[in-house]
C-alpha angles and dihedrals in degrees: 000000000000114000120254116245122240111274121235113222124197115305097322117098101248136175118185113182109200119213130351118308114222134177090234096058109024136055124258094249093057091047092051091051093050091049100038095091092052092048091051091054095046097090097038129099135203140187119262103222093207095067108000094248119152109226137168106267096229090053091070090067109108124222090003115190097030100089089284118179120211129180110209113191121191108201120191116246118321094251093053122111089223089058094048095049095042092047091052091050092051090047092056092056098032098102090053093045094051093042086058089061098256120139115220124212121179121199124194134183113249144041131322086253089056091050096047091056092045090054093048097049094047096036087232117161107269090205089072099049128100130174129220103195097190103026094248095148092045093053092045092053092048099241115170113277092203131236115355095340093184096047113116096229131104116291086228089062090050089056094063097066089040090058086053090055098260110136084357109076115200097018095113090049092050095049090050089047086062091060105036095040129228124249092197093060132074119253113276092235132037126226127025114341138175086243090068087087086076093049137278138256099047141060102282124213113282091006095109090036088057091051091051092048090052088052093049091051088054095042105045100060088049100041094121092051098046104037124081120261089228100072093194086077091065091087096038111117124208136204142191133258130189115204133192102199099305095340120102106222094174140011131177126174127208110250094200147307110350091359098111129144119317108238088208090060093042097049090048090055090048090049090052092048098044104022089233124122116229108206117209108202097167136000097248 
C-alpha cells in the first residue's frame, strides 16, 4: 500500500504521518521523511531544568525502542505569552496524556534560571522542562525565526511588525479572537465563572483576553528574569513533534506570535498513536 502524504491543516505548518512506517511495507523516501526530525536532534544537547545538567536531547526519551511515544513541545522563550498559554493548555491535559503512555518533554528558549522561574510561576512540573539557551534545536528543525531574522536591528523592533501580523501570519486574528470570543473553542476556564452570564460551553468574549492580561501582569515585572539573554531569540518560534521511537507521527510549526500548536490536532494525533481519547473541557 502506498504511504499517505502528510496532511496540511489550516494555516499552521502541519505534518501528520498516519500509521507506522516500516521498511517492509513503505518506500525509502517515506521512511526517511518520518525519521528526519529525530536524526536532526540526535547530535544536539539541552539543559535539564531540574538539575542544570546538559544532556543529549534524545537521551531523555524513556523506554526508547519499544514503541515508545514521546510528545516534544518546543515553546517560544519563557517570557512569551505564547509559551504561557501553551504550557497552561498542556498542563490541563497532562494527566490524560501521561495516563495514555505518552512521555511529555517541554523545551523553552532561555537559561535554566529562566526555566526555573517559569515552572514556579505556572506551577508546571519542573521534571518535564528543558532549556535551549541558544535556540540550536529550533534552528536545526527549521522553525520560523520570525520577521527579518537576518536584519541587523534590535529584536524588540522586529516584534512590532510581528504583532501587526508581518512575518507572523494569523496573529491579528488571534488577538481579535481573544476579545470577540470563539464558539468553536472550549471555555478558557472550567467551573463556574463570571463569563457564564454570556453563555457556557464555548470561549466567551473577553475571556481569552482576560487570561492574556493576567499573564502580562505576571510577566512584565519579571521580564529580565524570564527572557533570554540572547535577545535574537525573542522572535524565534517553536512547534510540536510527536515521536514513536524515531518516527515522526505528528509535527506542527508555530506560524507566529500566539499561533502555537492546536490542541485539537495534537490530541487527535495522540489518540491515533495510543488509541486513547484526550478530552479537552477547558483551555487552562
